[in-house]
PDB file of C-alpha atoms and ligand atoms in Angstrom:
ATOM      1  CA  MET A 873     -21.730  23.445  29.489  1.00 55.00           C
ATOM      2  CA  THR A 874     -19.260  21.222  27.653  1.00 68.00           C
ATOM      3  CA  THR A 875     -15.696  22.430  27.310  1.00 85.00           C
ATOM      4  CA  ARG A 876     -14.502  22.938  23.754  1.00 89.00           C
ATOM      5  CA  GLN A 877     -12.057  20.302  22.626  1.00 96.00           C
ATOM      6  CA  PRO A 878      -9.202  21.281  20.300  1.00 97.00           C
ATOM      7  CA  VAL A 879      -8.824  21.018  16.557  1.00 98.00           C
ATOM      8  CA  VAL A 880      -5.476  19.275  16.073  1.00 98.00           C
ATOM      9  CA  ALA A 881      -4.186  19.982  12.540  1.00 98.00           C
ATOM     10  CA  ILE A 882      -1.369  17.735  11.354  1.00 98.00           C
ATOM     11  CA  ASP A 883       0.417  18.018   8.007  1.00 97.00           C
ATOM     12  CA  GLY A 884       3.493  16.346   6.639  1.00 95.00           C
ATOM     13  CA  PRO A 885       4.976  14.719   3.568  1.00 94.00           C
ATOM     14  CA  ALA A 886       3.954  11.280   2.313  1.00 88.00           C
ATOM     15  CA  GLY A 887       5.504   8.585   4.481  1.00 87.00           C
ATOM     16  CA  SER A 888       6.007  10.783   7.554  1.00 90.00           C
ATOM     17  CA  GLY A 889       3.712   8.404   9.473  1.00 89.00           C
ATOM     18  CA  LYS A 890       1.135  11.122  10.060  1.00 92.00           C
ATOM     19  CA  SER A 891      -1.866   8.951   9.273  1.00 92.00           C
ATOM     20  CA  THR A 892      -0.933   6.247  11.827  1.00 93.00           C
ATOM     21  CA  VAL A 893       0.160   8.814  14.384  1.00 96.00           C
ATOM     22  CA  ALA A 894      -2.943  10.990  13.955  1.00 96.00           C
ATOM     23  CA  GLN A 895      -5.238   7.973  14.299  1.00 95.00           C
ATOM     24  CA  LEU A 896      -3.567   6.774  17.491  1.00 95.00           C
ATOM     25  CA  LEU A 897      -3.502  10.279  18.949  1.00 97.00           C
ATOM     26  CA  ALA A 898      -7.215  10.706  18.239  1.00 96.00           C
ATOM     27  CA  ARG A 899      -8.064   7.423  19.962  1.00 94.00           C
ATOM     28  CA  ARG A 900      -5.908   8.091  23.014  1.00 95.00           C
ATOM     29  CA  ALA A 901      -6.975  11.717  23.408  1.00 96.00           C
ATOM     30  CA  GLY A 902     -10.686  10.976  22.809  1.00 95.00           C
ATOM     31  CA  LEU A 903     -10.925  13.038  19.613  1.00 96.00           C
ATOM     32  CA  GLN A 904     -12.412  12.203  16.197  1.00 95.00           C
ATOM     33  CA  PHE A 905      -9.921  11.323  13.443  1.00 96.00           C
ATOM     34  CA  ILE A 906     -10.426  12.602   9.908  1.00 96.00           C
ATOM     35  CA  SER A 907      -8.070  11.821   7.025  1.00 96.00           C
ATOM     36  CA  SER A 908      -8.358  14.601   4.440  1.00 97.00           C
ATOM     37  CA  GLY A 909      -6.266  12.465   2.057  1.00 96.00           C
ATOM     38  CA  ALA A 910      -9.052   9.854   2.120  1.00 97.00           C
ATOM     39  CA  MET A 911     -11.403  12.546   0.773  1.00 98.00           C
ATOM     40  CA  TYR A 912      -9.103  13.302  -2.210  1.00 98.00           C
ATOM     41  CA  ARG A 913      -8.683   9.567  -2.744  1.00 97.00           C
ATOM     42  CA  ALA A 914     -12.465   9.035  -2.636  1.00 98.00           C
ATOM     43  CA  VAL A 915     -12.955  11.636  -5.400  1.00 98.00           C
ATOM     44  CA  ALA A 916     -10.262   9.828  -7.417  1.00 97.00           C
ATOM     45  CA  LEU A 917     -11.893   6.412  -6.885  1.00 97.00           C
ATOM     46  CA  THR A 918     -15.301   7.726  -7.965  1.00 97.00           C
ATOM     47  CA  ALA A 919     -13.786   9.344 -11.082  1.00 97.00           C
ATOM     48  CA  LEU A 920     -11.937   6.134 -12.006  1.00 96.00           C
ATOM     49  CA  ARG A 921     -15.168   4.192 -11.707  1.00 96.00           C
ATOM     50  CA  GLU A 922     -17.010   6.685 -13.900  1.00 94.00           C
ATOM     51  CA  GLY A 923     -14.335   6.382 -16.617  1.00 91.00           C
ATOM     52  CA  THR A 924     -12.283   8.991 -18.444  1.00 75.00           C
ATOM     53  CA  ALA A 925     -15.253  11.288 -19.106  1.00 68.00           C
ATOM     54  CA  ALA A 926     -15.265  12.013 -15.388  1.00 75.00           C
ATOM     55  CA  MET A 927     -11.853  13.680 -15.563  1.00 84.00           C
ATOM     56  CA  SER A 928     -13.035  17.155 -16.602  1.00 92.00           C
ATOM     57  CA  PRO A 929     -12.456  19.680 -13.791  1.00 94.00           C
ATOM     58  CA  GLU A 930     -16.200  20.456 -13.759  1.00 94.00           C
ATOM     59  CA  ARG A 931     -17.197  16.813 -13.293  1.00 95.00           C
ATOM     60  CA  LEU A 932     -14.498  16.287 -10.655  1.00 96.00           C
ATOM     61  CA  ALA A 933     -15.705  19.353  -8.754  1.00 97.00           C
ATOM     62  CA  ALA A 934     -19.275  17.999  -8.908  1.00 96.00           C
ATOM     63  CA  ILE A 935     -18.081  14.638  -7.545  1.00 97.00           C
ATOM     64  CA  ALA A 936     -16.300  16.435  -4.676  1.00 97.00           C
ATOM     65  CA  ALA A 937     -19.388  18.530  -3.910  1.00 97.00           C
ATOM     66  CA  ALA A 938     -21.688  15.492  -3.673  1.00 96.00           C
ATOM     67  CA  LEU A 939     -19.235  12.932  -2.236  1.00 97.00           C
ATOM     68  CA  PRO A 940     -21.271  10.574   0.016  1.00 97.00           C
ATOM     69  CA  ILE A 941     -18.296  10.040   2.345  1.00 97.00           C
ATOM     70  CA  ARG A 942     -18.446   9.119   6.015  1.00 95.00           C
ATOM     71  CA  PHE A 943     -16.077   7.684   8.580  1.00 94.00           C
ATOM     72  CA  THR A 944     -16.694   4.986  11.213  1.00 93.00           C
ATOM     73  CA  THR A 945     -14.473   3.214  13.733  1.00 89.00           C
ATOM     74  CA  ASP A 946     -14.448  -0.612  13.780  1.00 88.00           C
ATOM     75  CA  ALA A 947     -14.145  -2.890  16.832  1.00 87.00           C
ATOM     76  CA  ALA A 948     -10.329  -2.856  16.568  1.00 86.00           C
ATOM     77  CA  GLY A 949     -10.359   0.947  16.707  1.00 83.00           C
ATOM     78  CA  THR A 950      -9.431   1.361  13.029  1.00 87.00           C
ATOM     79  CA  VAL A 951     -11.139   4.155  11.140  1.00 91.00           C
ATOM     80  CA  ARG A 952     -13.036   2.930   8.054  1.00 95.00           C
ATOM     81  CA  THR A 953     -14.010   5.155   5.137  1.00 97.00           C
ATOM     82  CA  TRP A 954     -17.371   4.699   3.408  1.00 98.00           C
ATOM     83  CA  LEU A 955     -18.859   5.934   0.153  1.00 98.00           C
ATOM     84  CA  GLY A 956     -22.581   5.468   0.630  1.00 97.00           C
ATOM     85  CA  ASP A 957     -23.019   1.881   1.859  1.00 97.00           C
ATOM     86  CA  GLU A 958     -19.647   0.655   0.565  1.00 98.00           C
ATOM     87  CA  ASP A 959     -16.561   0.338   2.766  1.00 98.00           C
ATOM     88  CA  VAL A 960     -13.843   1.732   0.449  1.00 98.00           C
ATOM     89  CA  THR A 961     -10.989   1.826   3.011  1.00 96.00           C
ATOM     90  CA  ASP A 962      -8.900  -0.770   1.141  1.00 95.00           C
ATOM     91  CA  ALA A 963      -9.810   0.426  -2.378  1.00 97.00           C
ATOM     92  CA  LEU A 964      -8.541   3.902  -1.486  1.00 97.00           C
ATOM     93  CA  ARG A 965      -5.006   2.499  -1.045  1.00 93.00           C
ATOM     94  CA  ARG A 966      -4.827   1.245  -4.677  1.00 93.00           C
ATOM     95  CA  THR A 967      -1.915   2.554  -6.779  1.00 89.00           C
ATOM     96  CA  ASP A 968      -4.181   3.941  -9.521  1.00 94.00           C
ATOM     97  CA  VAL A 969      -6.227   5.789  -6.891  1.00 96.00           C
ATOM     98  CA  THR A 970      -3.014   7.219  -5.367  1.00 91.00           C
ATOM     99  CA  GLU A 971      -1.877   8.466  -8.786  1.00 91.00           C
ATOM    100  CA  VAL A 972      -5.206  10.048  -9.756  1.00 94.00           C
ATOM    101  CA  ALA A 973      -5.621  11.597  -6.274  1.00 95.00           C
ATOM    102  CA  ALA A 974      -2.323  13.499  -6.697  1.00 91.00           C
ATOM    103  CA  VAL A 975      -3.608  14.941  -9.991  1.00 92.00           C
ATOM    104  CA  ILE A 976      -7.102  15.906  -8.871  1.00 95.00           C
ATOM    105  CA  ALA A 977      -5.703  17.472  -5.662  1.00 94.00           C
ATOM    106  CA  LYS A 978      -4.284  20.231  -7.881  1.00 93.00           C
ATOM    107  CA  ILE A 979      -7.719  21.339  -9.124  1.00 95.00           C
ATOM    108  CA  PRO A 980      -8.839  24.445  -7.167  1.00 96.00           C
ATOM    109  CA  ALA A 981     -12.598  23.719  -7.450  1.00 96.00           C
ATOM    110  CA  VAL A 982     -12.113  20.199  -6.058  1.00 97.00           C
ATOM    111  CA  ARG A 983     -10.085  21.604  -3.157  1.00 97.00           C
ATOM    112  CA  ALA A 984     -12.663  24.314  -2.458  1.00 98.00           C
ATOM    113  CA  HIS A 985     -15.460  21.743  -2.004  1.00 98.00           C
ATOM    114  CA  LEU A 986     -13.360  19.400   0.141  1.00 98.00           C
ATOM    115  CA  VAL A 987     -11.948  22.219   2.284  1.00 98.00           C
ATOM    116  CA  ALA A 988     -15.510  23.414   3.029  1.00 98.00           C
ATOM    117  CA  ARG A 989     -16.464  19.910   4.170  1.00 97.00           C
ATOM    118  CA  GLN A 990     -13.282  19.579   6.241  1.00 98.00           C
ATOM    119  CA  ARG A 991     -14.067  22.871   8.018  1.00 98.00           C
ATOM    120  CA  ALA A 992     -17.575  21.617   8.766  1.00 97.00           C
ATOM    121  CA  TYR A 993     -16.126  18.492  10.454  1.00 96.00           C
ATOM    122  CA  GLY A 994     -14.052  20.735  12.733  1.00 96.00           C
ATOM    123  CA  ALA A 995     -16.613  23.449  13.409  1.00 95.00           C
ATOM    124  CA  GLU A 996     -17.292  22.171  16.925  1.00 95.00           C
ATOM    125  CA  GLY A 997     -13.671  21.222  17.679  1.00 96.00           C
ATOM    126  CA  GLY A 998     -12.719  17.783  18.986  1.00 97.00           C
ATOM    127  CA  ILE A 999     -10.954  16.443  15.898  1.00 97.00           C
ATOM    128  CA  VAL A1000      -7.541  15.374  14.688  1.00 98.00           C
ATOM    129  CA  MET A1001      -7.268  15.997  10.941  1.00 98.00           C
ATOM    130  CA  GLU A1002      -4.221  15.171   8.857  1.00 97.00           C
ATOM    131  CA  GLY A1003      -3.244  16.121   5.315  1.00 97.00           C
ATOM    132  CA  ARG A1004      -1.114  18.629   3.414  1.00 95.00           C
ATOM    133  CA  ASP A1005      -2.838  21.981   4.018  1.00 97.00           C
ATOM    134  CA  ILE A1006      -4.720  21.455   7.278  1.00 98.00           C
ATOM    135  CA  GLN A1007      -2.568  23.754   9.471  1.00 97.00           C
ATOM    136  CA  THR A1008      -2.117  26.348   6.688  1.00 97.00           C
ATOM    137  CA  VAL A1009      -5.415  26.565   4.734  1.00 97.00           C
ATOM    138  CA  VAL A1010      -8.185  24.484   6.314  1.00 98.00           C
ATOM    139  CA  PHE A1011      -7.653  25.413   9.990  1.00 98.00           C
ATOM    140  CA  PRO A1012      -5.108  28.269  10.168  1.00 97.00           C
ATOM    141  CA  ASP A1013      -6.594  29.055  13.613  1.00 97.00           C
ATOM    142  CA  ALA A1014      -6.467  25.473  14.939  1.00 98.00           C
ATOM    143  CA  GLU A1015      -5.709  25.232  18.638  1.00 97.00           C
ATOM    144  CA  ILE A1016      -2.838  22.813  17.921  1.00 98.00           C
ATOM    145  CA  LYS A1017      -0.836  22.777  14.669  1.00 98.00           C
ATOM    146  CA  VAL A1018       1.803  20.185  13.958  1.00 98.00           C
ATOM    147  CA  PHE A1019       4.120  19.662  10.999  1.00 97.00           C
ATOM    148  CA  LEU A1020       5.352  16.076  11.058  1.00 96.00           C
ATOM    149  CA  ASP A1021       8.553  15.788   9.068  1.00 94.00           C
ATOM    150  CA  ALA A1022      11.095  13.054   8.326  1.00 95.00           C
ATOM    151  CA  SER A1023      14.006  12.926   5.906  1.00 96.00           C
ATOM    152  CA  ALA A1024      13.355  11.476   2.444  1.00 96.00           C
ATOM    153  CA  GLU A1025      15.858   8.702   3.232  1.00 96.00           C
ATOM    154  CA  GLU A1026      14.051   7.703   6.450  1.00 95.00           C
ATOM    155  CA  ARG A1027      10.657   7.720   4.724  1.00 95.00           C
ATOM    156  CA  ALA A1028      12.012   5.690   1.801  1.00 96.00           C
ATOM    157  CA  THR A1029      13.543   3.151   4.186  1.00 95.00           C
ATOM    158  CA  ARG A1030      10.207   2.716   6.023  1.00 91.00           C
ATOM    159  CA  ARG A1031       8.320   2.286   2.728  1.00 90.00           C
ATOM    160  CA  TRP A1032      10.952  -0.061   1.268  1.00 93.00           C
ATOM    161  CA  LYS A1033      10.763  -2.313   4.369  1.00 93.00           C
ATOM    162  CA  GLU A1034       6.941  -2.414   4.078  1.00 89.00           C
ATOM    163  CA  LEU A1035       7.163  -3.345   0.399  1.00 90.00           C
ATOM    164  CA  ARG A1036       9.812  -5.987   1.047  1.00 93.00           C
ATOM    165  CA  ALA A1037       7.683  -7.522   3.829  1.00 93.00           C
ATOM    166  CA  ALA A1038       4.797  -7.675   1.328  1.00 89.00           C
ATOM    167  CA  GLY A1039       7.052  -9.491  -1.188  1.00 92.00           C
ATOM    168  CA  SER A1040       7.454  -6.525  -3.570  1.00 88.00           C
ATOM    169  CA  PRO A1041      10.769  -6.408  -5.491  1.00 90.00           C
ATOM    170  CA  GLU A1042      11.323  -2.586  -5.762  1.00 91.00           C
ATOM    171  CA  SER A1043      14.873  -1.454  -5.039  1.00 95.00           C
ATOM    172  CA  TYR A1044      15.600   1.130  -2.342  1.00 96.00           C
ATOM    173  CA  ALA A1045      16.781   3.552  -5.054  1.00 97.00           C
ATOM    174  CA  THR A1046      13.426   3.321  -6.870  1.00 95.00           C
ATOM    175  CA  VAL A1047      11.480   3.879  -3.643  1.00 94.00           C
ATOM    176  CA  LEU A1048      13.658   6.901  -2.724  1.00 96.00           C
ATOM    177  CA  ALA A1049      13.157   8.421  -6.195  1.00 96.00           C
ATOM    178  CA  ASP A1050       9.402   7.925  -5.787  1.00 91.00           C
ATOM    179  CA  VAL A1051       9.396   9.617  -2.349  1.00 93.00           C
ATOM    180  CA  ARG A1052      11.304  12.599  -3.789  1.00 95.00           C
ATOM    181  CA  ALA A1053       8.931  12.878  -6.760  1.00 92.00           C
ATOM    182  CA  ARG A1054       5.910  12.885  -4.419  1.00 88.00           C
ATOM    183  CA  ASP A1055       7.567  15.572  -2.270  1.00 92.00           C
ATOM    184  CA  ARG A1056       8.072  17.781  -5.317  1.00 92.00           C
ATOM    185  CA  SER A1057       4.447  17.273  -6.352  1.00 87.00           C
ATOM    186  CA  ASP A1058       3.173  18.213  -2.842  1.00 89.00           C
ATOM    187  CA  ARG A1059       5.579  21.060  -2.048  1.00 92.00           C
ATOM    188  CA  GLU A1060       5.903  22.781  -5.418  1.00 92.00           C
ATOM    189  CA  ARG A1061       2.316  22.748  -6.641  1.00 88.00           C
ATOM    190  CA  ALA A1062       0.664  26.134  -7.200  1.00 90.00           C
ATOM    191  CA  VAL A1063      -2.428  25.439  -5.071  1.00 91.00           C
ATOM    192  CA  ALA A1064      -2.084  24.784  -1.329  1.00 92.00           C
ATOM    193  CA  PRO A1065       1.529  23.559  -1.410  1.00 94.00           C
ATOM    194  CA  LEU A1066       2.748  21.585   1.596  1.00 94.00           C
ATOM    195  CA  HIS A1067       4.642  23.677   4.139  1.00 95.00           C
ATOM    196  CA  ALA A1068       4.746  24.270   7.873  1.00 96.00           C
ATOM    197  CA  ALA A1069       2.660  27.196   9.171  1.00 96.00           C
ATOM    198  CA  PRO A1070       4.906  29.785  10.875  1.00 96.00           C
ATOM    199  CA  ASP A1071       3.356  28.980  14.266  1.00 95.00           C
ATOM    200  CA  ALA A1072       3.261  25.178  13.864  1.00 97.00           C
ATOM    201  CA  ILE A1073       5.221  22.807  16.063  1.00 96.00           C
ATOM    202  CA  THR A1074       7.584  20.956  13.721  1.00 96.00           C
ATOM    203  CA  LEU A1075       8.440  17.448  14.830  1.00 96.00           C
ATOM    204  CA  ASN A1076      11.144  15.535  12.985  1.00 94.00           C
ATOM    205  CA  THR A1077      10.379  11.839  13.411  1.00 93.00           C
ATOM    206  CA  ASP A1078      13.706  10.460  12.119  1.00 94.00           C
ATOM    207  CA  GLY A1079      14.717   7.650  14.474  1.00 92.00           C
ATOM    208  CA  LEU A1080      11.555   8.008  16.607  1.00 94.00           C
ATOM    209  CA  SER A1081       9.065   5.169  17.068  1.00 93.00           C
ATOM    210  CA  ILE A1082       5.384   5.745  16.351  1.00 93.00           C
ATOM    211  CA  ASP A1083       4.662   5.429  20.062  1.00 96.00           C
ATOM    212  CA  ALA A1084       7.242   8.074  20.916  1.00 97.00           C
ATOM    213  CA  VAL A1085       5.711  10.514  18.413  1.00 96.00           C
ATOM    214  CA  VAL A1086       2.164   9.835  19.661  1.00 97.00           C
ATOM    215  CA  ALA A1087       3.298  10.291  23.290  1.00 97.00           C
ATOM    216  CA  LYS A1088       4.860  13.657  22.373  1.00 97.00           C
ATOM    217  CA  LEU A1089       1.633  14.800  20.699  1.00 97.00           C
ATOM    218  CA  GLN A1090      -0.465  13.575  23.643  1.00 98.00           C
ATOM    219  CA  GLU A1091       1.690  15.740  25.908  1.00 97.00           C
ATOM    220  CA  ILE A1092       0.958  18.730  23.681  1.00 97.00           C
ATOM    221  CA  VAL A1093      -2.813  18.056  23.818  1.00 97.00           C
ATOM    222  CA  GLU A1094      -2.728  17.549  27.614  1.00 96.00           C
ATOM    223  CA  ALA A1095      -0.719  20.757  28.076  1.00 96.00           C
ATOM    224  CA  TRP A1096      -3.362  22.589  26.019  1.00 95.00           C
ATOM    225  CA  ARG A1097      -6.146  21.079  28.161  1.00 94.00           C
ATOM    226  CA  THR A1098      -4.464  22.001  31.449  1.00 91.00           C
ATOM    227  CA  PRO A1099      -5.875  25.329  32.668  1.00 81.00           C
ATOM    228  CA  ARG A1100      -3.211  28.025  32.823  1.00 73.00           C
TER     229      ARG A1100
HETATM  230  O1   DC B2346      -2.207  11.613   2.484  1.00 97.12           O
HETATM  231  P1   DC B2346      -2.679  10.834   1.286  1.00 97.12           P
HETATM  232  O2   DC B2346      -1.556  10.094   0.592  1.00 97.12           O
HETATM  233  O3   DC B2346      -3.825   9.904   1.597  1.00 97.12           O
HETATM  234  O4   DC B2346      -3.238  11.922   0.258  1.00 97.12           O
HETATM  235  C1   DC B2346      -3.769  11.550  -0.995  1.00 97.12           C
HETATM  236  C2   DC B2346      -3.498  12.659  -2.017  1.00 97.12           C
HETATM  237  O5   DC B2346      -4.233  13.838  -1.704  1.00 97.12           O
HETATM  238  C3   DC B2346      -2.039  13.088  -2.124  1.00 97.12           C
HETATM  239  O6   DC B2346      -1.723  13.248  -3.511  1.00 97.12           O
HETATM  240  C4   DC B2346      -1.979  14.436  -1.448  1.00 97.12           C
HETATM  241  C5   DC B2346      -3.381  14.958  -1.583  1.00 97.12           C
HETATM  242  N1   DC B2346      -3.811  15.729  -0.414  1.00 97.12           N
HETATM  243  C6   DC B2346      -3.891  17.099  -0.538  1.00 97.12           C
HETATM  244  O7   DC B2346      -3.544  17.648  -1.576  1.00 97.12           O
HETATM  245  N2   DC B2346      -4.342  17.831   0.498  1.00 97.12           N
HETATM  246  C7   DC B2346      -4.698  17.242   1.658  1.00 97.12           C
HETATM  247  N3   DC B2346      -5.138  18.006   2.670  1.00 97.12           N
HETATM  248  C8   DC B2346      -4.621  15.841   1.798  1.00 97.12           C
HETATM  249  C9   DC B2346      -4.164  15.101   0.736  1.00 97.12           C
END
């Protein structure tokens, strides 16, 4: 008999570091990592490729229902996202994909299809999934629920440093305004708005390194695994 491994559900605002943290936690704790955001982005990428006709809610729902998405881990331990035989990991980070993903994520029929697929990934346990509604809607009964938060200023500073390192000229004020706009879009939308579940562990990552956050989460997983 194999022991059930936990579903670790992690949500948080854009820029809270949840994707990096969730990936590292999954690797170190021997769990599978799934980015639910990559699924919304993959619907957006497919719709962009099909052109504007693909933007009707019915067509978008059909794309979500039939999305040929799968995840693999490369030699460096990085999770890659595939649509059919194409590695779309980098394409999913494009600005136009980010913008369209935020719009299509508000369509209930798209969410319904993706949520069903997300639940199927976690049916046997043993996963770390991150997103906006994983600990509230997708897995309200997850063994471990975490809300990873950070102040808008801290998240804007992290993003602004990344952009500056990449040679991008955006000012800090512009980046902060963008972070706040994305927060409003995630937290105030009618369908599956971002919030912490009442029984989630909220971790504020202001001033904490990625390693420190991952170590904290590993402790939580190990405590769960330790027989009481
Ligand atoms: O986390 P991310 O930036 O890759 O997410 C992409 C978009 O999908 C973003 O607009 C938020 C949305 N999203 C969502 O609505 N629900 C999720 N569970 C995950 C992402």
